[in-house]
């Protein structure tokens, strides 16, 4: 079974530029998550999708970050414009989903995209 | 609000020695608890999880963890560490619908 795919693996940009990350979840997984992992910290949830709808985006900096999951499969996360503090690894994860708020689904993580903002 | 504390930023053990990584959590209800491992350049891999029932949970790669409600802890253990276990380990609390709050991780170094 193929895992969660992410691209690119690495990206270097200058501040105020824009950048986009792509995620392809495990086939059949309804729930998709984007996490931000700053060096030395644990992952922090940015946004959670159930199929193509947003379940939770309370920690997404909406003035510069956006995400979409068209057709309930692939997802893109965009940053526009980027700031120095956005340097981090962006992790995508997926789970089967569909069990409601008390879901005990296992999350499967992709390898991440390491973003460096200069 | 839920939170997870991993008190040890970095731990070094000798190969073959036993290992215990500490995790303390704060959560208002019965927690869902997880341990993940992250090797350099890799995504997080689930080692084990606790939802209910037996408080001693067995995971992959010879790891186990014990849930202690009275101490709000979920410590990870392995009786004999292998060099390949060197990685970063994250404890997490499940907060519903599968999403999790993570600790800041413990980096494990294994000495030959």
mmCIF file of C-alpha atoms in Angstrom:
data_model
loop_
_atom_site.group_PDB
_atom_site.id
_atom_site.type_symbol
_atom_site.label_atom_id
_atom_site.label_comp_id
_atom_site.label_asym_id
_atom_site.label_seq_id
_atom_site.Cartn_x
_atom_site.Cartn_y
_atom_site.Cartn_z
ATOM 1 C CA UNK A 1 0.000 0.000 0.000
ATOM 2 C CA UNK A 2 1.386 3.384 -1.009
ATOM 3 C CA UNK A 3 1.903 5.863 1.790
ATOM 4 C CA UNK A 4 1.202 9.575 1.977
ATOM 5 C CA UNK A 5 3.080 11.409 -0.766
ATOM 6 C CA UNK A 6 4.293 14.988 -0.510
ATOM 7 C CA UNK A 7 6.124 17.294 -2.848
ATOM 8 C CA UNK A 8 8.425 19.034 -3.063
ATOM 9 C CA UNK A 9 10.655 17.601 -0.344
ATOM 10 C CA UNK A 10 12.643 20.796 0.018
ATOM 11 C CA UNK A 11 11.951 24.404 -0.887
ATOM 12 C CA UNK A 12 13.980 27.557 -0.374
ATOM 13 C CA UNK A 13 12.359 30.926 -0.986
ATOM 14 C CA UNK A 14 12.856 34.534 -0.017
ATOM 15 C CA UNK A 15 10.513 36.313 2.338
ATOM 16 C CA UNK A 16 7.420 37.787 0.721
ATOM 17 C CA UNK A 17 7.464 35.148 -2.004
ATOM 18 C CA UNK A 18 4.696 32.580 -2.309
ATOM 19 C CA UNK A 19 5.001 28.801 -2.111
ATOM 20 C CA UNK A 20 2.729 25.804 -2.469
ATOM 21 C CA UNK A 21 2.956 22.273 -1.140
ATOM 22 C CA UNK A 22 1.137 19.234 -2.451
ATOM 23 C CA UNK A 23 -0.119 16.152 -0.633
ATOM 24 C CA UNK A 24 -1.618 12.915 -1.917
ATOM 25 C CA UNK A 25 -3.128 10.872 0.930
ATOM 26 C CA UNK A 26 -3.470 7.129 1.178
ATOM 27 C CA UNK A 27 -6.172 5.899 -1.157
ATOM 28 C CA UNK A 28 -9.555 5.757 0.529
ATOM 29 C CA UNK A 29 -8.615 8.016 3.437
ATOM 30 C CA UNK A 30 -11.316 10.592 3.985
ATOM 31 C CA UNK A 31 -9.479 12.750 6.507
ATOM 32 C CA UNK A 32 -6.429 14.821 5.680
ATOM 33 C CA UNK A 33 -4.323 16.969 7.985
ATOM 34 C CA UNK A 34 -1.642 19.583 7.494
ATOM 35 C CA UNK A 35 0.820 20.105 10.343
ATOM 36 C CA UNK A 36 3.617 22.640 10.776
ATOM 37 C CA UNK A 37 6.709 21.404 12.595
ATOM 38 C CA UNK A 38 9.159 24.099 13.605
ATOM 39 C CA UNK A 39 12.674 22.938 14.452
ATOM 40 C CA UNK A 40 12.822 21.685 18.019
ATOM 41 C CA UNK A 41 9.048 21.448 18.413
ATOM 42 C CA UNK A 42 6.365 18.901 17.867
ATOM 43 C CA UNK A 43 3.983 19.122 14.932
ATOM 44 C CA UNK A 44 1.163 21.654 15.246
ATOM 45 C CA UNK A 45 -2.102 21.114 13.413
ATOM 46 C CA UNK A 46 -2.855 23.784 10.808
ATOM 47 C CA UNK A 47 -5.949 22.416 9.136
ATOM 48 C CA UNK A 48 -8.038 19.262 8.975
ATOM 49 C CA UNK A 49 -10.249 18.188 6.077
ATOM 50 C CA UNK A 50 -12.986 15.587 6.059
ATOM 51 C CA UNK A 51 -13.392 14.704 2.384
ATOM 52 C CA UNK A 52 -13.342 18.147 0.744
ATOM 53 C CA UNK A 53 -14.750 20.073 3.700
ATOM 54 C CA UNK A 54 -12.791 21.878 6.409
ATOM 55 C CA UNK A 55 -13.270 20.410 9.901
ATOM 56 C CA UNK A 56 -10.816 22.565 11.814
ATOM 57 C CA UNK A 57 -8.691 25.497 10.668
ATOM 58 C CA UNK A 58 -8.539 27.327 13.975
ATOM 59 C CA UNK A 59 -4.726 27.451 14.005
ATOM 60 C CA UNK A 60 -4.249 28.347 10.367
ATOM 61 C CA UNK A 61 -2.909 31.908 9.890
ATOM 62 C CA UNK A 62 -5.548 32.776 7.366
ATOM 63 C CA UNK A 63 -4.035 36.105 6.394
ATOM 64 C CA UNK A 64 -1.227 34.254 4.617
ATOM 65 C CA UNK A 65 -1.988 30.538 4.598
ATOM 66 C CA UNK A 66 -4.632 28.807 2.536
ATOM 67 C CA UNK A 67 -5.430 25.205 1.817
ATOM 68 C CA UNK A 68 -7.797 23.316 -0.376
ATOM 69 C CA UNK A 69 -8.743 19.747 -1.027
ATOM 70 C CA UNK A 70 -10.580 19.625 -4.295
ATOM 71 C CA UNK A 71 -12.503 16.417 -5.010
ATOM 72 C CA UNK A 72 -11.678 15.128 -1.543
ATOM 73 C CA UNK A 73 -8.361 13.557 -2.525
ATOM 74 C CA UNK A 74 -5.209 15.620 -3.120
ATOM 75 C CA UNK A 75 -4.574 18.770 -1.147
ATOM 76 C CA UNK A 76 -2.448 21.870 -1.544
ATOM 77 C CA UNK A 77 -1.226 24.227 1.144
ATOM 78 C CA UNK A 78 -0.157 27.713 0.095
ATOM 79 C CA UNK A 79 1.710 30.470 1.856
ATOM 80 C CA UNK A 80 1.493 33.967 0.420
ATOM 81 C CA UNK A 81 3.503 35.988 1.326
ATOM 82 C CA UNK A 82 6.013 33.938 3.300
ATOM 83 C CA UNK A 83 7.693 35.217 6.439
ATOM 84 C CA UNK A 84 10.940 34.139 8.058
ATOM 85 C CA UNK A 85 9.033 32.431 10.857
ATOM 86 C CA UNK A 86 7.323 30.125 8.353
ATOM 87 C CA UNK A 87 10.557 28.154 8.024
ATOM 88 C CA UNK A 88 9.519 24.683 9.128
ATOM 89 C CA UNK A 89 8.683 21.196 7.954
ATOM 90 C CA UNK A 90 5.130 20.901 6.663
ATOM 91 C CA UNK A 91 3.693 17.470 7.283
ATOM 92 C CA UNK A 92 0.654 15.985 5.647
ATOM 93 C CA UNK A 93 -1.173 13.089 7.273
ATOM 94 C CA UNK A 94 -4.258 11.093 6.436
ATOM 95 C CA UNK A 95 -6.618 8.748 8.214
ATOM 96 C CA UNK A 96 -9.649 6.700 7.285
ATOM 97 C CA UNK A 97 -11.981 9.170 8.978
ATOM 98 C CA UNK A 98 -15.746 9.112 9.170
ATOM 99 C CA UNK A 99 -16.035 8.205 12.836
ATOM 100 C CA UNK A 100 -16.985 11.635 14.087
ATOM 101 C CA UNK A 101 -15.414 13.683 16.876
ATOM 102 C CA UNK A 102 -14.317 10.692 18.959
ATOM 103 C CA UNK A 103 -12.465 9.038 16.138
ATOM 104 C CA UNK A 104 -9.586 6.823 17.129
ATOM 105 C CA UNK A 105 -8.199 6.639 13.621
ATOM 106 C CA UNK A 106 -4.502 6.157 13.156
ATOM 107 C CA UNK A 107 -2.844 8.989 11.286
ATOM 108 C CA UNK A 108 -0.313 8.132 8.608
ATOM 109 C CA UNK A 109 2.266 10.822 7.913
ATOM 110 C CA UNK A 110 4.095 11.748 4.766
ATOM 111 C CA UNK A 111 7.831 12.580 4.718
ATOM 112 C CA UNK A 112 7.171 16.320 4.867
ATOM 113 C CA UNK A 113 8.327 19.377 2.948
ATOM 114 C CA UNK A 114 11.161 21.341 4.501
ATOM 115 C CA UNK A 115 10.667 25.053 3.829
ATOM 116 C CA UNK A 116 13.442 27.569 4.342
ATOM 117 C CA UNK A 117 12.529 31.258 4.095
ATOM 118 C CA UNK A 118 15.500 33.581 3.643
ATOM 119 C CA UNK B 1 -6.767 23.026 26.858
ATOM 120 C CA UNK B 2 -4.875 19.835 26.312
ATOM 121 C CA UNK B 3 -1.092 19.731 26.486
ATOM 122 C CA UNK B 4 1.743 17.241 26.386
ATOM 123 C CA UNK B 5 5.089 17.562 28.144
ATOM 124 C CA UNK B 6 8.165 15.543 27.339
ATOM 125 C CA UNK B 7 10.593 16.561 30.094
ATOM 126 C CA UNK B 8 13.724 15.163 28.463
ATOM 127 C CA UNK B 9 14.905 16.993 25.354
ATOM 128 C CA UNK B 10 17.786 14.606 24.765
ATOM 129 C CA UNK B 11 18.619 11.148 26.134
ATOM 130 C CA UNK B 12 21.717 9.057 25.499
ATOM 131 C CA UNK B 13 21.795 5.335 26.237
ATOM 132 C CA UNK B 14 24.224 2.567 25.435
ATOM 133 C CA UNK B 15 23.245 -0.100 22.953
ATOM 134 C CA UNK B 16 21.657 -2.986 24.817
ATOM 135 C CA UNK B 17 20.613 -0.849 27.760
ATOM 136 C CA UNK B 18 17.029 -0.260 28.744
ATOM 137 C CA UNK B 19 15.154 2.881 27.783
ATOM 138 C CA UNK B 20 12.365 4.938 29.286
ATOM 139 C CA UNK B 21 11.060 8.117 27.697
ATOM 140 C CA UNK B 22 8.747 10.226 29.788
ATOM 141 C CA UNK B 23 5.478 11.809 28.754
ATOM 142 C CA UNK B 24 3.024 13.763 30.875
ATOM 143 C CA UNK B 25 -0.257 15.073 29.601
ATOM 144 C CA UNK B 26 -3.025 17.409 30.594
ATOM 145 C CA UNK B 27 -6.462 16.649 29.234
ATOM 146 C CA UNK B 28 -9.937 17.024 30.638
ATOM 147 C CA UNK B 29 -11.350 13.690 29.549
ATOM 148 C CA UNK B 30 -10.147 10.161 28.999
ATOM 149 C CA UNK B 31 -7.200 10.661 26.702
ATOM 150 C CA UNK B 32 -6.215 8.926 23.558
ATOM 151 C CA UNK B 33 -2.428 8.650 23.761
ATOM 152 C CA UNK B 34 0.153 7.944 21.118
ATOM 153 C CA UNK B 35 3.869 7.538 20.691
ATOM 154 C CA UNK B 36 5.479 8.270 17.326
ATOM 155 C CA UNK B 37 9.039 7.936 16.096
ATOM 156 C CA UNK B 38 10.625 10.238 13.522
ATOM 157 C CA UNK B 39 13.890 9.317 11.873
ATOM 158 C CA UNK B 40 15.874 11.983 10.001
ATOM 159 C CA UNK B 41 14.144 12.888 6.749
ATOM 160 C CA UNK B 42 11.204 10.632 7.517
ATOM 161 C CA UNK B 43 7.634 11.232 8.474
ATOM 162 C CA UNK B 44 6.259 10.216 11.840
ATOM 163 C CA UNK B 45 5.592 6.532 12.340
ATOM 164 C CA UNK B 46 3.138 5.319 14.949
ATOM 165 C CA UNK B 47 4.761 3.082 17.575
ATOM 166 C CA UNK B 48 1.716 2.433 19.735
ATOM 167 C CA UNK B 49 -1.523 3.920 20.967
ATOM 168 C CA UNK B 50 -3.788 3.739 23.997
ATOM 169 C CA UNK B 51 -7.521 4.271 23.906
ATOM 170 C CA UNK B 52 -8.894 2.169 26.757
ATOM 171 C CA UNK B 53 -8.533 -1.168 28.494
ATOM 172 C CA UNK B 54 -5.220 -2.664 29.504
ATOM 173 C CA UNK B 55 -2.942 0.128 30.636
ATOM 174 C CA UNK B 56 0.191 -1.617 29.345
ATOM 175 C CA UNK B 57 0.294 -1.269 25.588
ATOM 176 C CA UNK B 58 2.571 -3.191 23.257
ATOM 177 C CA UNK B 59 3.791 -1.568 20.081
ATOM 178 C CA UNK B 60 6.045 -2.201 17.149
ATOM 179 C CA UNK B 61 9.830 -2.588 17.266
ATOM 180 C CA UNK B 62 9.722 -3.993 20.809
ATOM 181 C CA UNK B 63 8.369 -0.831 22.449
ATOM 182 C CA UNK B 64 5.731 -0.695 25.156
ATOM 183 C CA UNK B 65 4.084 2.087 27.116
ATOM 184 C CA UNK B 66 2.152 2.240 30.350
ATOM 185 C CA UNK B 67 -0.774 4.555 30.987
ATOM 186 C CA UNK B 68 -0.937 5.807 34.571
ATOM 187 C CA UNK B 69 -4.008 7.933 35.103
ATOM 188 C CA UNK B 70 -3.024 8.965 38.642
ATOM 189 C CA UNK B 71 0.250 10.396 37.352
ATOM 190 C CA UNK B 72 -1.090 11.668 34.013
ATOM 191 C CA UNK B 73 1.759 9.825 32.368
ATOM 192 C CA UNK B 74 2.290 7.594 29.370
ATOM 193 C CA UNK B 75 5.964 6.598 29.435
ATOM 194 C CA UNK B 76 7.572 4.656 26.623
ATOM 195 C CA UNK B 77 9.905 1.769 27.401
ATOM 196 C CA UNK B 78 12.144 -0.706 25.636
ATOM 197 C CA UNK B 79 14.157 -3.369 27.478
ATOM 198 C CA UNK B 80 17.151 -3.373 25.125
ATOM 199 C CA UNK B 81 17.946 -0.528 22.763
ATOM 200 C CA UNK B 82 19.385 -1.088 19.289
ATOM 201 C CA UNK B 83 21.485 1.427 17.362
ATOM 202 C CA UNK B 84 18.655 1.729 14.840
ATOM 203 C CA UNK B 85 16.401 3.143 17.563
ATOM 204 C CA UNK B 86 18.274 6.447 17.448
ATOM 205 C CA UNK B 87 15.624 8.957 16.393
ATOM 206 C CA UNK B 88 13.249 11.546 17.767
ATOM 207 C CA UNK B 89 10.256 10.360 19.731
ATOM 208 C CA UNK B 90 6.997 12.243 20.103
ATOM 209 C CA UNK B 91 4.194 11.691 22.567
ATOM 210 C CA UNK B 92 0.744 12.928 21.548
ATOM 211 C CA UNK B 93 -2.731 13.313 23.014
ATOM 212 C CA UNK B 94 -5.675 12.651 20.746
ATOM 213 C CA UNK B 95 -8.223 15.389 20.980
ATOM 214 C CA UNK B 96 -10.991 13.963 18.885
ATOM 215 C CA UNK B 97 -11.632 13.221 15.241
ATOM 216 C CA UNK B 98 -8.170 11.805 15.009
ATOM 217 C CA UNK B 99 -6.204 15.022 15.388
ATOM 218 C CA UNK B 100 -3.517 15.202 18.025
ATOM 219 C CA UNK B 101 -1.553 17.605 20.188
ATOM 220 C CA UNK B 102 2.115 16.707 20.226
ATOM 221 C CA UNK B 103 4.891 17.157 22.729
ATOM 222 C CA UNK B 104 8.137 18.754 21.623
ATOM 223 C CA UNK B 105 9.933 15.440 21.341
ATOM 224 C CA UNK B 106 12.853 13.599 22.889
ATOM 225 C CA UNK B 107 15.940 12.919 20.820
ATOM 226 C CA UNK B 108 17.474 9.522 21.510
ATOM 227 C CA UNK B 109 21.167 8.913 20.884
ATOM 228 C CA UNK B 110 22.471 5.353 21.121
ATOM 229 C CA UNK B 111 26.112 4.830 22.067
ATOM 230 C CA UNK B 112 27.904 1.773 20.684
#
